mmCIF file of C-alpha atoms and ligand atoms in Angstrom:
data_model
loop_
_atom_site.group_PDB
_atom_site.id
_atom_site.type_symbol
_atom_site.label_atom_id
_atom_site.label_comp_id
_atom_site.label_asym_id
_atom_site.label_seq_id
_atom_site.Cartn_x
_atom_site.Cartn_y
_atom_site.Cartn_z
ATOM 1 C CA UNK A 1 35.244 127.889 138.462
ATOM 2 C CA UNK A 2 34.450 126.359 135.074
ATOM 3 C CA UNK A 3 31.382 128.154 133.696
ATOM 4 C CA UNK A 4 29.614 127.196 130.478
ATOM 5 C CA UNK A 5 27.481 130.010 129.027
ATOM 6 C CA UNK A 6 24.862 129.202 126.377
ATOM 7 C CA UNK A 7 23.934 132.063 124.064
ATOM 8 C CA UNK A 8 27.331 133.613 124.700
ATOM 9 C CA UNK A 9 26.918 135.810 121.607
ATOM 10 C CA UNK A 10 23.597 137.276 122.840
ATOM 11 C CA UNK A 11 23.326 140.603 124.610
ATOM 12 C CA UNK A 12 23.469 139.071 128.103
ATOM 13 C CA UNK A 13 25.938 136.347 127.076
ATOM 14 C CA UNK A 14 28.492 138.901 125.910
ATOM 15 C CA UNK A 15 28.222 140.888 129.141
ATOM 16 C CA UNK A 16 28.577 137.700 131.178
ATOM 17 C CA UNK A 17 31.781 136.840 129.366
ATOM 18 C CA UNK A 18 33.110 140.331 130.083
ATOM 19 C CA UNK A 19 32.188 140.296 133.778
ATOM 20 C CA UNK A 20 33.364 136.704 134.360
ATOM 21 C CA UNK A 21 36.700 137.238 132.604
ATOM 22 C CA UNK A 22 38.744 135.878 135.551
ATOM 23 C CA UNK A 23 36.866 132.549 135.488
ATOM 24 C CA UNK A 24 37.325 129.530 133.230
ATOM 25 C CA UNK A 25 34.512 130.413 130.813
ATOM 26 C CA UNK A 26 33.300 128.152 127.987
ATOM 27 C CA UNK A 27 31.247 130.178 125.471
ATOM 28 C CA UNK A 28 28.682 127.685 124.159
ATOM 29 C CA UNK A 29 27.383 128.993 120.839
ATOM 30 C CA UNK A 30 25.766 127.630 117.714
ATOM 31 C CA UNK A 31 26.449 125.487 115.759
ATOM 32 C CA UNK A 32 28.375 123.359 118.330
ATOM 33 C CA UNK A 33 25.808 124.063 121.055
ATOM 34 C CA UNK A 34 22.550 124.116 119.074
ATOM 35 C CA UNK A 35 19.552 123.885 121.425
ATOM 36 C CA UNK A 36 17.691 121.585 119.027
ATOM 37 C CA UNK A 37 20.583 119.104 118.834
ATOM 38 C CA UNK A 38 19.739 115.836 120.671
ATOM 39 C CA UNK A 39 23.448 115.554 121.585
ATOM 40 C CA UNK A 40 23.473 118.933 123.354
ATOM 41 C CA UNK A 41 23.294 117.482 126.874
ATOM 42 C CA UNK A 42 26.204 115.118 126.164
ATOM 43 C CA UNK A 43 28.241 117.947 124.670
ATOM 44 C CA UNK A 44 27.657 120.131 127.722
ATOM 45 C CA UNK A 45 28.469 117.342 130.191
ATOM 46 C CA UNK A 46 31.674 116.541 128.269
ATOM 47 C CA UNK A 47 32.960 120.026 129.142
ATOM 48 C CA UNK A 48 32.679 119.192 132.870
ATOM 49 C CA UNK A 49 31.350 122.613 133.922
ATOM 50 C CA UNK A 50 30.811 123.540 137.583
ATOM 51 C CA UNK A 51 28.090 125.965 136.526
ATOM 52 C CA UNK A 52 25.944 126.332 133.419
ATOM 53 C CA UNK A 53 24.383 129.732 132.720
ATOM 54 C CA UNK A 54 21.632 129.132 130.175
ATOM 55 C CA UNK A 55 21.181 132.506 128.464
ATOM 56 C CA UNK A 56 20.336 131.202 124.974
ATOM 57 C CA UNK A 57 16.786 131.245 123.730
ATOM 58 C CA UNK A 58 14.364 132.168 120.996
ATOM 59 C CA UNK A 59 13.769 135.726 122.219
ATOM 60 C CA UNK A 60 11.765 137.246 119.342
ATOM 61 C CA UNK A 61 8.364 137.622 121.024
ATOM 62 C CA UNK A 62 6.344 138.114 117.817
ATOM 63 C CA UNK A 63 8.456 135.469 116.055
ATOM 64 C CA UNK A 64 7.460 132.963 118.761
ATOM 65 C CA UNK A 65 3.809 133.843 118.180
ATOM 66 C CA UNK A 66 4.169 133.095 114.469
ATOM 67 C CA UNK A 67 6.129 129.883 115.052
ATOM 68 C CA UNK A 68 5.076 128.233 118.339
ATOM 69 C CA UNK A 69 6.709 124.945 117.387
ATOM 70 C CA UNK A 70 10.162 126.494 117.155
ATOM 71 C CA UNK A 71 9.512 128.498 120.339
ATOM 72 C CA UNK A 72 8.829 125.328 122.341
ATOM 73 C CA UNK A 73 11.530 123.270 120.616
ATOM 74 C CA UNK A 74 14.150 125.877 121.464
ATOM 75 C CA UNK A 75 12.969 127.367 124.769
ATOM 76 C CA UNK A 76 11.461 124.279 126.408
ATOM 77 C CA UNK A 77 13.044 121.159 124.877
ATOM 78 C CA UNK A 78 16.358 122.975 124.421
ATOM 79 C CA UNK A 79 16.344 123.880 128.101
ATOM 80 C CA UNK A 80 15.630 120.240 128.995
ATOM 81 C CA UNK A 81 18.798 119.230 127.129
ATOM 82 C CA UNK A 82 20.816 121.944 128.863
ATOM 83 C CA UNK A 83 19.477 120.862 132.267
ATOM 84 C CA UNK A 84 20.279 117.202 131.570
ATOM 85 C CA UNK A 85 23.810 118.190 130.564
ATOM 86 C CA UNK A 86 24.258 120.251 133.727
ATOM 87 C CA UNK A 87 22.891 117.420 135.905
ATOM 88 C CA UNK A 88 25.168 114.880 134.257
ATOM 89 C CA UNK A 89 28.177 117.057 135.037
ATOM 90 C CA UNK A 90 26.836 117.599 138.580
ATOM 91 C CA UNK A 91 26.885 121.314 137.789
ATOM 92 C CA UNK A 92 24.679 124.079 139.029
ATOM 93 C CA UNK A 93 22.298 125.635 136.490
ATOM 94 C CA UNK A 94 21.175 129.246 136.234
ATOM 95 C CA UNK A 95 18.303 129.527 133.752
ATOM 96 C CA UNK A 96 17.515 133.044 132.554
ATOM 97 C CA UNK A 97 13.761 133.543 132.356
ATOM 98 C CA UNK A 98 11.378 136.412 131.848
ATOM 99 C CA UNK A 99 8.749 138.746 133.307
ATOM 100 C CA UNK A 100 6.512 137.569 130.430
ATOM 101 C CA UNK A 101 5.533 134.509 132.514
ATOM 102 C CA UNK A 102 3.066 136.902 134.208
ATOM 103 C CA UNK A 103 -0.243 138.188 132.822
ATOM 104 C CA UNK A 104 0.219 141.785 134.000
ATOM 105 C CA UNK A 105 -3.001 142.045 136.006
ATOM 106 C CA UNK A 106 -1.102 143.246 139.103
ATOM 107 C CA UNK A 107 -0.351 146.901 139.741
ATOM 108 C CA UNK A 108 2.628 146.378 142.008
ATOM 109 C CA UNK A 109 5.887 144.486 141.390
ATOM 110 C CA UNK A 110 5.619 140.739 140.851
ATOM 111 C CA UNK A 111 7.199 138.580 143.529
ATOM 112 C CA UNK A 112 8.624 135.090 143.076
ATOM 113 C CA UNK A 113 5.501 133.665 144.759
ATOM 114 C CA UNK A 114 2.977 135.280 142.432
ATOM 115 C CA UNK A 115 1.071 132.886 140.178
ATOM 116 C CA UNK A 116 2.284 132.690 136.593
ATOM 117 C CA UNK A 117 -0.062 133.010 133.627
ATOM 118 C CA UNK A 118 1.733 133.899 130.399
ATOM 119 C CA UNK A 119 -0.217 135.752 127.719
ATOM 120 C CA UNK A 120 1.861 134.807 124.703
ATOM 121 C CA UNK A 121 3.742 131.880 123.131
ATOM 122 C CA UNK A 122 7.149 133.266 124.128
ATOM 123 C CA UNK A 123 6.055 133.466 127.801
ATOM 124 C CA UNK A 124 4.535 129.988 127.708
ATOM 125 C CA UNK A 125 7.655 128.497 126.114
ATOM 126 C CA UNK A 126 9.939 130.199 128.654
ATOM 127 C CA UNK A 127 7.716 128.988 131.496
ATOM 128 C CA UNK A 128 7.927 125.457 130.085
ATOM 129 C CA UNK A 129 11.698 126.047 130.043
ATOM 130 C CA UNK A 130 11.589 126.924 133.761
ATOM 131 C CA UNK A 131 9.797 123.648 134.463
ATOM 132 C CA UNK A 132 12.283 121.656 132.367
ATOM 133 C CA UNK A 133 15.228 123.356 134.072
ATOM 134 C CA UNK A 134 13.962 122.522 137.556
ATOM 135 C CA UNK A 135 12.940 118.997 136.601
ATOM 136 C CA UNK A 136 16.183 118.212 134.782
ATOM 137 C CA UNK A 137 18.701 119.625 137.244
ATOM 138 C CA UNK A 138 18.339 119.526 141.005
ATOM 139 C CA UNK A 139 20.648 122.513 141.521
ATOM 140 C CA UNK A 140 18.730 125.035 139.414
ATOM 141 C CA UNK A 141 18.217 128.725 139.950
ATOM 142 C CA UNK A 142 15.594 130.340 137.724
ATOM 143 C CA UNK A 143 16.545 133.989 137.351
ATOM 144 C CA UNK A 144 13.729 136.077 135.866
ATOM 145 C CA UNK A 145 14.616 139.395 134.321
ATOM 146 C CA UNK A 146 12.763 141.988 132.234
ATOM 147 C CA UNK A 147 13.091 144.530 129.396
ATOM 148 C CA UNK A 148 16.721 143.596 128.807
ATOM 149 C CA UNK A 149 19.064 145.757 126.713
ATOM 150 C CA UNK A 150 22.785 145.967 126.236
ATOM 151 C CA UNK A 151 25.461 147.484 124.045
ATOM 152 C CA UNK A 152 25.450 144.350 121.853
ATOM 153 C CA UNK A 153 22.527 143.169 119.766
ATOM 154 C CA UNK A 154 19.125 144.484 118.798
ATOM 155 C CA UNK A 155 17.099 146.060 121.581
ATOM 156 C CA UNK A 156 14.700 148.862 122.474
ATOM 157 C CA UNK A 157 17.356 151.381 123.534
ATOM 158 C CA UNK A 158 19.392 150.993 120.375
ATOM 159 C CA UNK A 159 16.223 151.190 118.246
ATOM 160 C CA UNK A 160 15.076 154.398 119.961
ATOM 161 C CA UNK A 161 18.524 155.985 119.570
ATOM 162 C CA UNK A 162 18.574 155.234 115.873
ATOM 163 C CA UNK A 163 14.974 156.387 115.288
ATOM 164 C CA UNK A 164 15.462 159.588 117.305
ATOM 165 C CA UNK A 165 18.518 160.417 115.233
ATOM 166 C CA UNK A 166 16.680 159.928 111.945
ATOM 167 C CA UNK A 167 13.009 160.846 112.527
ATOM 168 C CA UNK A 168 11.315 163.932 114.001
ATOM 169 C CA UNK A 169 8.722 161.850 115.865
ATOM 170 C CA UNK A 170 8.722 158.397 117.502
ATOM 171 C CA UNK A 171 5.508 156.685 118.614
ATOM 172 C CA UNK A 172 5.914 154.536 121.736
ATOM 173 C CA UNK A 173 3.489 152.461 123.816
ATOM 174 C CA UNK A 174 2.495 154.047 127.131
ATOM 175 C CA UNK A 175 0.110 151.421 128.559
ATOM 176 C CA UNK A 176 2.699 148.724 129.340
ATOM 177 C CA UNK A 177 4.868 149.151 132.425
ATOM 178 C CA UNK A 178 7.946 147.218 133.486
ATOM 179 C CA UNK A 179 11.530 147.404 134.750
ATOM 180 C CA UNK A 180 14.211 148.137 132.126
ATOM 181 C CA UNK A 181 17.345 146.105 132.840
ATOM 182 C CA UNK A 182 20.825 146.956 131.592
ATOM 183 C CA UNK A 183 22.515 143.661 130.657
ATOM 184 C CA UNK A 184 25.887 144.673 132.161
ATOM 185 C CA UNK A 185 24.236 145.418 135.513
ATOM 186 C CA UNK A 186 22.468 142.050 135.368
ATOM 187 C CA UNK A 187 25.737 140.283 134.533
ATOM 188 C CA UNK A 188 27.290 141.770 137.708
ATOM 189 C CA UNK A 189 24.366 140.447 139.758
ATOM 190 C CA UNK A 190 24.795 136.990 138.216
ATOM 191 C CA UNK A 191 28.505 137.132 139.043
ATOM 192 C CA UNK A 192 27.442 137.799 142.629
ATOM 193 C CA UNK A 193 25.140 134.779 142.610
ATOM 194 C CA UNK A 194 27.525 132.215 141.185
ATOM 195 C CA UNK A 195 29.287 131.416 144.433
ATOM 196 C CA UNK A 196 26.139 130.961 146.501
ATOM 197 C CA UNK A 197 24.288 127.677 146.177
ATOM 198 C CA UNK A 198 20.873 129.327 146.039
ATOM 199 C CA UNK A 199 18.181 127.466 144.095
ATOM 200 C CA UNK A 200 14.524 128.244 143.329
ATOM 201 C CA UNK A 201 13.350 131.429 141.637
ATOM 202 C CA UNK A 202 14.788 134.944 141.970
ATOM 203 C CA UNK A 203 13.726 138.149 140.220
ATOM 204 C CA UNK A 204 16.394 140.559 138.994
ATOM 205 C CA UNK A 205 15.517 143.724 137.065
ATOM 206 C CA UNK A 206 16.515 147.379 137.127
ATOM 207 C CA UNK A 207 15.115 149.121 140.214
ATOM 208 C CA UNK A 208 11.870 151.020 139.719
ATOM 209 C CA UNK A 209 9.425 150.910 136.827
ATOM 210 C CA UNK A 210 8.220 152.949 133.872
ATOM 211 C CA UNK A 211 6.220 152.676 130.662
ATOM 212 C CA UNK A 212 7.949 152.100 127.311
ATOM 213 C CA UNK A 213 7.024 155.735 126.545
ATOM 214 C CA UNK A 214 8.777 157.052 129.686
ATOM 215 C CA UNK A 215 11.730 154.786 128.958
ATOM 216 C CA UNK A 216 12.011 156.167 125.395
ATOM 217 C CA UNK A 217 11.719 159.779 126.600
ATOM 218 C CA UNK A 218 14.528 159.208 129.096
ATOM 219 C CA UNK A 219 16.774 157.628 126.438
ATOM 220 C CA UNK A 220 16.239 160.515 123.993
ATOM 221 C CA UNK A 221 16.807 163.135 126.692
ATOM 222 C CA UNK A 222 19.914 161.498 128.168
ATOM 223 C CA UNK A 223 21.403 161.096 124.694
ATOM 224 C CA UNK A 224 20.772 164.788 123.965
ATOM 225 C CA UNK A 225 18.674 164.014 120.879
ATOM 226 C CA UNK A 226 15.796 166.153 119.654
ATOM 227 C CA UNK A 227 13.277 163.524 118.394
ATOM 228 C CA UNK A 228 9.782 163.981 119.845
ATOM 229 C CA UNK A 229 8.373 160.937 121.663
ATOM 230 C CA UNK A 230 4.609 160.490 121.250
ATOM 231 C CA UNK A 231 2.601 158.141 123.508
ATOM 232 C CA UNK A 232 0.398 155.541 121.830
ATOM 233 C CA UNK A 233 -1.705 152.634 123.103
ATOM 234 C CA UNK A 234 -0.890 148.931 122.757
ATOM 235 C CA UNK A 235 -3.840 148.615 120.356
ATOM 236 C CA UNK A 236 -2.326 151.321 118.127
ATOM 237 C CA UNK A 237 1.084 149.597 118.109
ATOM 238 C CA UNK A 238 -0.276 146.662 116.078
ATOM 239 C CA UNK A 239 2.112 144.071 117.570
ATOM 240 C CA UNK A 240 1.224 140.429 116.990
ATOM 241 C CA UNK A 241 1.746 138.942 120.480
ATOM 242 C CA UNK A 242 -0.113 140.063 123.583
ATOM 243 C CA UNK A 243 2.168 141.612 126.192
ATOM 244 C CA UNK A 244 1.464 142.004 129.914
ATOM 245 C CA UNK A 245 0.309 145.567 130.675
ATOM 246 C CA UNK A 246 2.352 145.448 133.898
ATOM 247 C CA UNK A 247 5.396 143.282 134.570
ATOM 248 C CA UNK A 248 7.765 145.095 136.955
ATOM 249 C CA UNK A 249 9.654 142.606 139.130
ATOM 250 C CA UNK A 250 10.084 142.825 142.886
ATOM 251 C CA UNK A 251 13.756 142.491 143.818
ATOM 252 C CA UNK A 252 13.241 142.029 147.576
ATOM 253 C CA UNK A 253 14.576 138.451 147.527
ATOM 254 C CA UNK A 254 17.603 139.454 145.465
ATOM 255 C CA UNK A 255 18.352 142.186 148.023
ATOM 256 C CA UNK A 256 18.116 139.608 150.819
ATOM 257 C CA UNK A 257 21.080 137.958 149.083
ATOM 258 C CA UNK A 258 22.964 141.270 149.321
ATOM 259 C CA UNK A 259 22.578 142.013 145.604
ATOM 260 C CA UNK A 260 20.694 144.626 143.579
ATOM 261 C CA UNK A 261 20.675 146.446 140.277
ATOM 262 C CA UNK A 262 20.837 150.253 140.121
ATOM 263 C CA UNK A 263 17.657 152.240 139.326
ATOM 264 C CA UNK A 264 16.674 151.803 135.666
ATOM 265 C CA UNK A 265 17.571 155.435 134.764
ATOM 266 C CA UNK A 266 21.132 154.768 135.908
ATOM 267 C CA UNK A 267 21.155 151.780 133.579
ATOM 268 C CA UNK A 268 20.338 154.074 130.645
ATOM 269 C CA UNK A 269 23.074 156.547 131.647
ATOM 270 C CA UNK A 270 25.656 153.768 132.047
ATOM 271 C CA UNK A 271 24.634 152.233 128.708
ATOM 272 C CA UNK A 272 25.251 155.583 126.957
ATOM 273 C CA UNK A 273 28.709 155.842 128.555
ATOM 274 C CA UNK A 274 29.612 152.218 127.753
ATOM 275 C CA UNK A 275 28.490 152.316 124.126
ATOM 276 C CA UNK A 276 30.295 155.598 123.355
HETATM 277 N N1 NAP B 1 15.613 140.517 125.706
HETATM 278 C C1 NAP B 1 14.749 140.705 126.707
HETATM 279 O O1 NAP B 1 14.081 141.745 126.816
HETATM 280 C C2 NAP B 1 14.613 139.658 127.767
HETATM 281 C C3 NAP B 1 13.750 139.914 128.857
HETATM 282 C C4 NAP B 1 13.623 138.931 129.841
HETATM 283 C C5 NAP B 1 14.324 137.748 129.752
HETATM 284 N N2 NAP B 1 15.138 137.529 128.663
HETATM 285 C C6 NAP B 1 15.851 136.244 128.597
HETATM 286 O O2 NAP B 1 17.213 136.512 128.826
HETATM 287 C C7 NAP B 1 18.023 135.605 128.085
HETATM 288 C C8 NAP B 1 19.062 136.390 127.312
HETATM 289 O O3 NAP B 1 18.389 137.286 126.447
HETATM 290 P P1 NAP B 1 19.164 138.165 125.380
HETATM 291 O O4 NAP B 1 18.346 139.388 125.138
HETATM 292 O O5 NAP B 1 20.613 138.275 125.768
HETATM 293 O O6 NAP B 1 19.035 137.236 124.098
HETATM 294 P P2 NAP B 1 19.594 137.485 122.628
HETATM 295 O O7 NAP B 1 20.475 138.676 122.573
HETATM 296 O O8 NAP B 1 18.417 137.400 121.720
HETATM 297 O O9 NAP B 1 20.519 136.217 122.419
HETATM 298 C C9 NAP B 1 19.976 134.936 122.348
HETATM 299 C C10 NAP B 1 21.086 133.966 122.195
HETATM 300 O O10 NAP B 1 20.505 132.665 122.058
HETATM 301 C C11 NAP B 1 21.108 132.023 120.965
HETATM 302 N N3 NAP B 1 20.182 131.095 120.336
HETATM 303 C C12 NAP B 1 18.970 131.350 119.780
HETATM 304 N N4 NAP B 1 18.442 130.231 119.264
HETATM 305 C C13 NAP B 1 19.335 129.240 119.512
HETATM 306 C C14 NAP B 1 19.381 127.861 119.216
HETATM 307 N N5 NAP B 1 18.391 127.255 118.549
HETATM 308 N N6 NAP B 1 20.460 127.144 119.618
HETATM 309 C C15 NAP B 1 21.480 127.734 120.253
HETATM 310 N N7 NAP B 1 21.510 129.056 120.573
HETATM 311 C C16 NAP B 1 20.440 129.797 120.189
HETATM 312 C C17 NAP B 1 21.473 133.131 119.985
HETATM 313 O O11 NAP B 1 22.460 132.647 119.121
HETATM 314 P P3 NAP B 1 22.938 133.454 117.809
HETATM 315 O O12 NAP B 1 23.832 134.538 118.345
HETATM 316 O O13 NAP B 1 23.657 132.411 117.034
HETATM 317 O O14 NAP B 1 21.682 133.948 117.158
HETATM 318 C C18 NAP B 1 21.953 134.201 120.945
HETATM 319 O O15 NAP B 1 23.305 134.023 121.266
HETATM 320 C C19 NAP B 1 17.058 134.797 127.204
HETATM 321 O O16 NAP B 1 16.846 133.549 127.801
HETATM 322 C C20 NAP B 1 15.774 135.590 127.239
HETATM 323 O O17 NAP B 1 14.648 134.751 127.110
HETATM 324 C C21 NAP B 1 15.310 138.448 127.688
#
């Protein structure tokens, strides 16, 4: 199968390339595959992919809040170009989306049928991307994931490991809960989905849920570090963009397809083994 992966240098993109090694993979990176380039759709179609996995995006949540125009240009209009390219090639499209399409008012995992109501610019731009993906390509699967981290790139786990190694105390938000997702585990799930022709929306995150504080404590403990983790509130964290207080994803539909990710703590353990 010929698979074009946008954002192939991102944390998920790199894991996808690793997991899909036996396939005919086209890594579609900048500058050749710039999401703001009006020729992007043509360039994608010219590669004649069977499947496009759209993992590129403007993922800096506070950056999106500061620069909504870029957020929408990249995450919404960029996705429209990707979808048009996929449709032109008669390819299937898997668009990677986010738990931040929800407002976090629920107290149990979000299902694919729950109403969306993003709280920040990043969430709104990714939701607009979902709409563009579905509108632009008939064979689209929107795959929502959450709290993604991997051995490549900048992410929460790598930040906590570096802070815990250099500071006696780390302050971490305890009033936001979600499902941490190890990018390599997610890449395996995507590999499992590529041969089915499923469309619509599916949620895929690490099993279970925790707060950022519990997540950080687990990382420090599993890594055998001594830094003390101190719980703080969202208000104390002083972040620019609002974040949903609760955004764990229900994976019941994913399991109906015979696929699942391991519990989130196993993701942390596997990450520590893989990055060593
Ligand atoms: N990170 C999370 O916690 C999280 C949670 C839920 C969903 N997601 C979604 O999952 C997907 C993968 O996330 P990730 O964490 O792997 O992302 P990432 O590591 O931040 O990588 C993003 C990728 O997108 C590329 N990109 C950014 N702007 C671009 C542009 N204008 N044109 C072309 N490429 C561009 C980047 O290219 P360069 O390498 O050149 O910068 C990079 O390869 C994203 O769609 C994200 O919205 C992420």
